[in-house]
Amino acid sequence: MRGVSLLLAVGVASSAWAWDNTTVNDILRATPDYQVALAQENAALADLETINRLPDPEIELEYKWGDRSEAGHKLDLGVTQSFDWPGVYAARREEAKALDNLISAQTVARYQELKLQISQLLVELTYQNRRLLLLDSIVATYDDLHNAYQRGRESGHTTLLDLKKIELEQLNMGREVIDARNAREETLNALENLCPEYDWTDLANTIDYPPVENLDEDGWCLMCQEMALRTNGNLMVKGMEYQVAEARLKVEKRSALPSWSLGYRYANEEGYNFNGVAVGMSVPLWSSRSKVKAAQAQLTANELSLSIVREQVANKVISEFFRAQRLNKDCQEYRATLFSSDLPRLLKMALDGGEMSLLDYLQESAYFLQAHQQLLTLERDLALTLAQLNSYIPL
């Protein structure tokens, strides 16, 4: 679907690096879990090669002797190869192919889980970087304000009470900064643990959300839904499980037919040689009882499960898409209000001009800080929603 990426951006420094689907895939391929999943898939596929082979031949050697020397000796040798009804092997080939597809689908599902996990951590790291950038700017403002009021205190133009108010705000803001730095460090540690071989140095300091695209295009929601129905790993697994159950039912039905054995016999008794062949037939009167019914029940259960998961995926994509649209609209409205004018500068001018008290200035600043943090939260929620949609894009 045109290699689409649905993510977001807010105006930041031009040096910021907007990660995208390619970045996530590069990180994914460097994770140990990716290598483990790939090795497990190869091992499972190699094991499938034995599913449709003939059983091992049976070789039997029998030697008999009498209780008296004149009784002579007897030697018997037999080689037997058994095999199922020929149609069973064709059905097993279909089953092996279905199992092959199931293993591949399970690997895709695991890749998508890892991809989503990486994307969520990158979103969280971006959020923490932006939060720290905001808090650091507030800390710098409070430091400048404290210096100004300290000079005013020395010259007698400000009071000790005003100075203490600023210092209390500095303490509160310092605690928030520490919490934000700790949260960022935890997120970065989680990424490093997930992919220790990846160089996080540059990305951790410059990462930013990619831009939002296509959320308002006609038919885009339907296109996202169609992609998810084709590439969602869990849905692919359910579809392959249904195919495996369908192939298994064919195997069980054909296994109810007789199996055969063909053998060679050799005997030596008192110097006389005997050669011959043996043909046997095994009629599965008891061993196959209820197996066809069980396979049919499993097929019905898998069909129902596939239908349920398909409906869940389709509804989830629609829900996520409209949630992304709503969050994007909220972000745009917040940005239009917060960035339409230089609010910090206007507040500072009002304070310097005596139009508001220090207490009013601190309260108004806290209000706009809360609004800005709310915008950061909305941006993070939007990015997490779009990361879920992007997880369906194939590697």
Short mmCIF file of C-alpha atoms in Angstrom, two decimals:
data_model
loop_
_atom_site.label_atom_id
_atom_site.label_comp_id
_atom_site.label_asym_id
_atom_site.label_seq_id
_atom_site.Cartn_x
_atom_site.Cartn_y
_atom_site.Cartn_z
CA MET A 1 0.00 0.00 0.00
CA ARG A 2 2.52 2.55 -1.26
CA GLY A 3 4.86 1.96 1.69
CA VAL A 4 2.73 4.27 3.84
CA SER A 5 3.80 5.53 7.24
CA LEU A 6 1.34 7.22 9.58
CA LEU A 7 3.13 9.21 12.25
CA LEU A 8 3.34 12.75 13.59
CA ALA A 9 5.56 15.72 14.14
CA VAL A 10 5.56 18.98 16.07
CA GLY A 11 7.90 21.81 15.25
CA VAL A 12 11.27 21.15 16.91
CA ALA A 13 14.90 21.76 16.09
CA SER A 14 15.73 21.09 12.45
CA SER A 15 18.48 18.67 13.48
CA ALA A 16 15.93 16.23 14.94
CA TRP A 17 15.80 12.82 13.28
CA ALA A 18 12.27 11.67 12.43
CA TRP A 19 12.27 7.88 12.65
CA ASP A 20 10.12 5.90 10.25
CA ASN A 21 9.18 2.35 9.33
CA THR A 22 12.63 1.73 7.87
CA THR A 23 14.29 2.76 11.13
CA VAL A 24 12.08 0.41 13.12
CA ASN A 25 12.82 -2.47 10.75
CA ASP A 26 16.58 -1.84 10.98
CA ILE A 27 16.37 -1.99 14.77
CA LEU A 28 14.16 -5.08 14.61
CA ARG A 29 16.64 -7.01 12.45
CA ALA A 30 19.39 -6.25 14.97
CA THR A 31 17.47 -7.63 17.97
CA PRO A 32 18.41 -11.05 19.38
CA ASP A 33 14.70 -11.94 19.51
CA TYR A 34 14.51 -11.50 15.74
CA GLN A 35 17.42 -13.88 15.24
CA VAL A 36 15.87 -16.39 17.65
CA ALA A 37 12.53 -16.25 15.82
CA LEU A 38 14.29 -16.77 12.49
CA ALA A 39 16.26 -19.75 13.83
CA GLN A 40 13.12 -21.29 15.33
CA GLU A 41 11.33 -20.94 12.00
CA ASN A 42 14.18 -22.66 10.16
CA ALA A 43 14.25 -25.48 12.71
CA ALA A 44 10.49 -26.00 12.48
CA LEU A 45 10.59 -26.00 8.68
CA ALA A 46 13.40 -28.57 8.69
CA ASP A 47 11.34 -30.78 10.99
CA LEU A 48 8.47 -30.72 8.48
CA GLU A 49 10.59 -32.64 5.97
CA THR A 50 9.95 -35.85 7.94
CA ILE A 51 6.16 -35.57 7.97
CA ASN A 52 5.51 -37.44 4.72
CA ARG A 53 8.22 -40.10 4.65
CA LEU A 54 7.73 -43.84 4.60
CA PRO A 55 8.23 -45.62 7.90
CA ASP A 56 11.53 -47.39 8.38
CA PRO A 57 11.71 -50.93 6.95
CA GLU A 58 11.62 -53.81 9.42
CA ILE A 59 14.28 -56.50 9.25
CA GLU A 60 13.76 -59.71 11.17
CA LEU A 61 16.27 -62.57 11.57
CA GLU A 62 15.22 -65.80 13.21
CA TYR A 63 17.42 -68.79 13.96
CA LYS A 64 16.16 -72.08 15.44
CA TRP A 65 17.89 -75.28 16.47
CA GLY A 66 16.57 -78.58 17.66
CA ASP A 67 17.18 -80.37 20.94
CA ARG A 68 19.00 -83.18 19.10
CA SER A 69 21.78 -82.90 16.62
CA GLU A 70 19.87 -84.76 13.91
CA ALA A 71 17.03 -82.23 14.14
CA GLY A 72 19.02 -79.74 12.12
CA HIS A 73 18.83 -75.92 12.16
CA LYS A 74 16.44 -73.39 10.69
CA LEU A 75 17.22 -69.82 9.56
CA ASP A 76 14.55 -67.26 8.64
CA LEU A 77 15.14 -63.74 7.27
CA GLY A 78 12.42 -61.22 6.55
CA VAL A 79 12.41 -57.62 5.27
CA THR A 80 9.13 -55.70 5.38
CA GLN A 81 8.17 -52.22 4.19
CA SER A 82 4.82 -50.84 5.23
CA PHE A 83 3.03 -47.90 3.60
CA ASP A 84 -0.29 -46.13 3.86
CA TRP A 85 -2.96 -45.89 1.24
CA PRO A 86 -1.41 -43.85 -1.63
CA GLY A 87 -3.90 -41.00 -1.25
CA VAL A 88 -2.69 -40.38 2.30
CA TYR A 89 0.67 -39.12 1.06
CA ALA A 90 -0.95 -36.51 -1.19
CA ALA A 91 -3.04 -35.33 1.76
CA ARG A 92 0.05 -35.16 3.97
CA ARG A 93 1.84 -33.05 1.38
CA GLU A 94 -1.02 -30.57 1.59
CA GLU A 95 -0.81 -30.67 5.37
CA ALA A 96 2.94 -30.10 5.30
CA LYS A 97 2.49 -27.10 3.02
CA ALA A 98 -0.17 -25.70 5.34
CA LEU A 99 2.10 -26.23 8.36
CA ASP A 100 4.92 -24.50 6.48
CA ASN A 101 2.65 -21.49 5.96
CA LEU A 102 1.55 -21.60 9.60
CA ILE A 103 5.14 -21.50 10.84
CA SER A 104 5.88 -18.53 8.58
CA ALA A 105 2.73 -16.76 9.82
CA GLN A 106 3.75 -17.33 13.44
CA THR A 107 7.12 -15.76 12.67
CA VAL A 108 5.42 -12.75 11.06
CA ALA A 109 3.20 -12.37 14.14
CA ARG A 110 6.29 -12.42 16.36
CA TYR A 111 8.01 -9.86 14.14
CA GLN A 112 4.99 -7.58 14.39
CA GLU A 113 4.96 -7.89 18.18
CA LEU A 114 8.63 -6.90 18.31
CA LYS A 115 8.10 -4.11 15.80
CA LEU A 116 5.24 -2.67 17.85
CA GLN A 117 7.28 -2.96 21.04
CA ILE A 118 10.18 -1.07 19.44
CA SER A 119 7.84 1.60 18.04
CA GLN A 120 6.18 2.09 21.43
CA LEU A 121 9.55 2.53 23.12
CA LEU A 122 10.66 5.01 20.44
CA VAL A 123 7.45 6.96 20.97
CA GLU A 124 8.06 6.99 24.71
CA LEU A 125 11.67 8.13 24.22
CA THR A 126 10.54 10.93 21.91
CA TYR A 127 7.92 11.98 24.45
CA GLN A 128 10.46 12.05 27.27
CA ASN A 129 12.90 14.08 25.15
CA ARG A 130 10.21 16.64 24.38
CA ARG A 131 9.09 16.74 27.98
CA LEU A 132 12.66 17.39 29.14
CA LEU A 133 13.07 20.09 26.51
CA LEU A 134 9.96 21.83 27.82
CA LEU A 135 10.93 21.47 31.48
CA ASP A 136 14.47 22.67 30.84
CA SER A 137 13.12 25.81 29.18
CA ILE A 138 10.87 26.46 32.20
CA VAL A 139 13.80 25.88 34.56
CA ALA A 140 15.88 28.39 32.59
CA THR A 141 13.05 30.93 32.81
CA TYR A 142 12.74 30.46 36.56
CA ASP A 143 16.52 30.78 36.94
CA ASP A 144 16.49 34.09 35.07
CA LEU A 145 13.53 35.24 37.13
CA HIS A 146 15.27 34.25 40.35
CA ASN A 147 18.40 36.17 39.37
CA ALA A 148 16.36 39.25 38.55
CA TYR A 149 14.47 39.13 41.85
CA GLN A 150 17.69 38.46 43.72
CA ARG A 151 19.09 41.68 42.30
CA GLY A 152 15.84 43.43 43.11
CA ARG A 153 16.05 42.14 46.65
CA GLU A 154 19.52 43.56 47.00
CA SER A 155 18.35 46.93 45.72
CA GLY A 156 15.17 46.86 47.80
CA HIS A 157 12.69 46.66 44.92
CA THR A 158 11.50 43.09 45.64
CA THR A 159 10.59 41.23 48.79
CA LEU A 160 11.98 38.10 50.40
CA LEU A 161 8.54 36.52 50.07
CA ASP A 162 8.63 36.89 46.28
CA LEU A 163 12.09 35.37 46.20
CA LYS A 164 10.95 32.36 48.23
CA LYS A 165 7.98 31.82 45.94
CA ILE A 166 10.34 31.54 42.98
CA GLU A 167 12.66 29.20 44.88
CA LEU A 168 9.74 26.92 45.74
CA GLU A 169 8.76 26.80 42.07
CA GLN A 170 12.37 25.99 41.21
CA LEU A 171 12.32 23.09 43.68
CA ASN A 172 9.06 21.74 42.25
CA MET A 173 10.34 22.05 38.70
CA GLY A 174 13.65 20.43 39.64
CA ARG A 175 11.77 17.42 40.97
CA GLU A 176 9.80 17.15 37.73
CA VAL A 177 13.03 17.30 35.74
CA ILE A 178 14.54 14.48 37.81
CA ASP A 179 11.42 12.35 37.29
CA ALA A 180 11.54 13.03 33.56
CA ARG A 181 15.23 12.14 33.30
CA ASN A 182 14.65 8.90 35.21
CA ALA A 183 11.75 7.97 32.93
CA ARG A 184 13.88 8.70 29.86
CA GLU A 185 16.71 6.58 31.25
CA GLU A 186 14.34 3.67 31.90
CA THR A 187 13.01 3.87 28.33
CA LEU A 188 16.51 4.00 26.87
CA ASN A 189 17.57 1.02 29.02
CA ALA A 190 14.58 -0.94 27.74
CA LEU A 191 15.62 -0.21 24.14
CA GLU A 192 19.23 -1.16 24.85
CA ASN A 193 18.15 -4.41 26.51
CA LEU A 194 15.90 -5.20 23.54
CA CYS A 195 18.65 -4.50 21.00
CA PRO A 196 22.07 -4.24 22.67
CA GLU A 197 23.96 -4.26 19.35
CA TYR A 198 22.27 -1.14 18.02
CA ASP A 199 24.03 2.22 18.40
CA TRP A 200 21.53 4.35 20.31
CA THR A 201 23.83 7.33 20.92
CA ASP A 202 22.75 9.62 18.08
CA LEU A 203 19.16 8.44 17.82
CA ALA A 204 18.47 8.85 21.55
CA ASN A 205 19.38 12.55 21.46
CA THR A 206 17.89 13.56 18.10
CA ILE A 207 14.84 11.33 17.70
CA ASP A 208 11.53 12.92 16.77
CA TYR A 209 8.12 11.86 15.48
CA PRO A 210 7.76 11.61 11.70
CA PRO A 211 5.01 13.78 10.17
CA VAL A 212 1.35 12.82 10.06
CA GLU A 213 0.23 11.86 6.57
CA ASN A 214 -2.97 10.79 4.85
CA LEU A 215 -5.27 10.77 7.87
CA ASP A 216 -7.84 12.89 6.04
CA GLU A 217 -7.60 11.27 2.62
CA ASP A 218 -10.77 9.69 1.23
CA GLY A 219 -10.74 5.92 1.49
CA TRP A 220 -7.63 5.87 3.62
CA CYS A 221 -9.35 4.12 6.50
CA LEU A 222 -10.55 1.38 4.15
CA MET A 223 -7.04 1.00 2.72
CA CYS A 224 -5.60 0.64 6.24
CA GLN A 225 -8.22 -1.96 7.03
CA GLU A 226 -7.49 -3.92 3.86
CA MET A 227 -3.77 -3.90 4.64
CA ALA A 228 -4.37 -5.14 8.18
CA LEU A 229 -6.64 -7.94 6.94
CA ARG A 230 -3.84 -9.05 4.60
CA THR A 231 -0.82 -8.62 6.85
CA ASN A 232 -1.94 -8.83 10.49
CA GLY A 233 0.19 -11.61 11.96
CA ASN A 234 -2.40 -12.98 14.38
CA LEU A 235 -5.01 -13.10 11.63
CA MET A 236 -2.53 -14.84 9.31
CA VAL A 237 -1.90 -17.43 12.03
CA LYS A 238 -5.63 -18.10 12.39
CA GLY A 239 -5.99 -18.43 8.64
CA MET A 240 -3.13 -20.92 8.44
CA GLU A 241 -4.50 -22.86 11.42
CA TYR A 242 -7.74 -23.25 9.49
CA GLN A 243 -5.85 -24.53 6.44
CA VAL A 244 -3.90 -26.98 8.62
CA ALA A 245 -7.15 -28.29 10.13
CA GLU A 246 -8.64 -28.62 6.65
CA ALA A 247 -5.63 -30.63 5.48
CA ARG A 248 -5.67 -32.72 8.65
CA LEU A 249 -9.30 -33.67 7.98
CA LYS A 250 -8.30 -34.97 4.53
CA VAL A 251 -5.46 -36.97 6.09
CA GLU A 252 -7.76 -38.56 8.66
CA LYS A 253 -10.39 -39.45 6.07
CA ARG A 254 -7.85 -41.12 3.82
CA SER A 255 -6.11 -42.78 6.74
CA ALA A 256 -9.34 -44.70 7.36
CA LEU A 257 -8.49 -46.74 4.25
CA PRO A 258 -6.32 -49.85 4.62
CA SER A 259 -2.55 -49.60 4.83
CA TRP A 260 -0.27 -52.14 3.23
CA SER A 261 3.00 -53.92 3.77
CA LEU A 262 5.23 -55.67 1.29
CA GLY A 263 8.06 -57.95 2.29
CA TYR A 264 10.69 -60.41 1.19
CA ARG A 265 11.17 -63.71 2.99
CA TYR A 266 14.12 -66.11 2.99
CA ALA A 267 14.39 -69.41 4.88
CA ASN A 268 17.06 -72.08 5.12
CA GLU A 269 16.08 -75.41 6.64
CA GLU A 270 18.28 -78.50 6.60
CA GLY A 271 20.23 -77.16 3.66
CA TYR A 272 17.22 -76.20 1.60
CA ASN A 273 16.70 -72.55 0.64
CA PHE A 274 13.28 -70.94 0.42
CA ASN A 275 12.52 -67.52 -1.06
CA GLY A 276 9.23 -65.71 -1.16
CA VAL A 277 7.26 -62.52 -0.79
CA ALA A 278 4.71 -61.41 1.77
CA VAL A 279 1.85 -58.94 1.34
CA GLY A 280 -0.10 -57.64 4.29
CA MET A 281 -3.01 -55.33 4.86
CA SER A 282 -3.96 -53.42 7.98
CA VAL A 283 -7.59 -52.41 8.30
CA PRO A 284 -7.96 -49.48 10.75
CA LEU A 285 -11.16 -50.65 12.40
CA TRP A 286 -10.29 -49.28 15.85
CA SER A 287 -7.34 -46.90 15.58
CA SER A 288 -9.14 -44.38 13.36
CA ARG A 289 -12.41 -44.33 15.26
CA SER A 290 -13.58 -40.78 16.05
CA LYS A 291 -10.46 -39.23 14.45
CA VAL A 292 -12.45 -37.92 11.49
CA LYS A 293 -15.07 -36.47 13.81
CA ALA A 294 -12.38 -34.85 15.95
CA ALA A 295 -10.70 -33.35 12.87
CA GLN A 296 -14.04 -32.04 11.60
CA ALA A 297 -14.76 -30.45 14.99
CA GLN A 298 -11.32 -28.83 15.01
CA LEU A 299 -11.91 -27.45 11.52
CA THR A 300 -15.22 -25.94 12.61
CA ALA A 301 -13.60 -24.40 15.70
CA ASN A 302 -10.75 -22.92 13.65
CA GLU A 303 -13.20 -21.51 11.11
CA LEU A 304 -15.14 -19.79 13.88
CA SER A 305 -11.95 -18.49 15.48
CA LEU A 306 -10.75 -17.13 12.13
CA SER A 307 -14.05 -15.32 11.60
CA ILE A 308 -13.93 -13.78 15.08
CA VAL A 309 -10.33 -12.59 14.76
CA ARG A 310 -10.96 -11.17 11.28
CA GLU A 311 -13.88 -9.16 12.64
CA GLN A 312 -11.82 -8.00 15.61
CA VAL A 313 -8.95 -6.86 13.41
CA ALA A 314 -11.27 -5.00 11.02
CA ASN A 315 -13.05 -3.23 13.88
CA LYS A 316 -9.80 -2.46 15.70
CA VAL A 317 -8.27 -0.79 12.65
CA ILE A 318 -11.35 1.39 12.17
CA SER A 319 -11.32 2.30 15.86
CA GLU A 320 -7.60 3.10 15.82
CA PHE A 321 -7.89 5.14 12.63
CA PHE A 322 -10.71 7.34 13.90
CA ARG A 323 -8.96 7.67 17.26
CA ALA A 324 -5.87 8.86 15.39
CA GLN A 325 -7.95 11.39 13.48
CA ARG A 326 -9.49 12.68 16.71
CA LEU A 327 -6.14 12.93 18.47
CA ASN A 328 -4.58 14.66 15.49
CA LYS A 329 -7.38 17.23 15.50
CA ASP A 330 -6.91 17.79 19.24
CA CYS A 331 -3.17 18.28 18.72
CA GLN A 332 -3.77 20.81 15.96
CA GLU A 333 -6.19 22.76 18.13
CA TYR A 334 -3.80 22.79 21.08
CA ARG A 335 -0.94 23.95 18.86
CA ALA A 336 -3.07 26.67 17.31
CA THR A 337 -3.85 28.02 20.78
CA LEU A 338 -0.45 27.58 22.41
CA PHE A 339 1.70 28.72 19.49
CA SER A 340 -0.53 31.43 18.01
CA SER A 341 1.33 34.01 20.10
CA ASP A 342 4.42 34.12 22.28
CA LEU A 343 2.61 33.46 25.55
CA PRO A 344 5.72 33.23 27.78
CA ARG A 345 6.93 36.57 26.44
CA LEU A 346 3.52 38.19 26.97
CA LEU A 347 3.38 36.93 30.55
CA LYS A 348 6.88 38.23 31.21
CA MET A 349 5.97 41.63 29.76
CA ALA A 350 2.88 41.79 31.97
CA LEU A 351 4.99 40.94 35.02
CA ASP A 352 7.71 43.44 34.18
CA GLY A 353 5.11 46.11 33.43
CA GLY A 354 3.39 45.63 36.76
CA GLU A 355 0.17 44.40 35.17
CA MET A 356 0.24 41.22 37.27
CA SER A 357 1.79 40.10 40.52
CA LEU A 358 4.48 37.46 40.82
CA LEU A 359 1.95 35.03 42.25
CA ASP A 360 -0.37 35.60 39.27
CA TYR A 361 2.56 35.14 36.90
CA LEU A 362 3.53 31.82 38.50
CA GLN A 363 -0.07 30.61 38.45
CA GLU A 364 -0.54 31.58 34.80
CA SER A 365 2.78 29.98 33.88
CA ALA A 366 1.75 26.76 35.64
CA TYR A 367 -1.54 26.79 33.72
CA PHE A 368 0.16 27.10 30.34
CA LEU A 369 2.78 24.54 31.35
CA GLN A 370 -0.01 22.10 32.14
CA ALA A 371 -1.60 22.80 28.76
CA HIS A 372 1.73 22.23 27.00
CA GLN A 373 2.23 18.96 28.85
CA GLN A 374 -1.27 17.95 27.81
CA LEU A 375 -0.25 18.59 24.20
CA LEU A 376 2.80 16.36 24.67
CA THR A 377 0.54 13.61 26.04
CA LEU A 378 -1.84 13.94 23.09
CA GLU A 379 1.09 13.72 20.67
CA ARG A 380 2.34 10.59 22.42
CA ASP A 381 -1.12 8.98 22.32
CA LEU A 382 -1.40 9.80 18.63
CA ALA A 383 2.04 8.33 17.92
CA LEU A 384 1.18 5.14 19.85
CA THR A 385 -2.05 4.75 17.89
CA LEU A 386 -0.29 5.24 14.58
CA ALA A 387 2.49 2.86 15.65
CA GLN A 388 -0.17 0.17 16.03
CA LEU A 389 -1.38 0.84 12.49
CA ASN A 390 2.18 0.91 11.18
CA SER A 391 2.95 -2.47 12.75
CA TYR A 392 0.94 -4.10 9.92
CA ILE A 393 3.30 -2.77 7.25
CA PRO A 394 5.44 -5.72 6.07
CA LEU A 395 9.20 -5.76 6.72
#
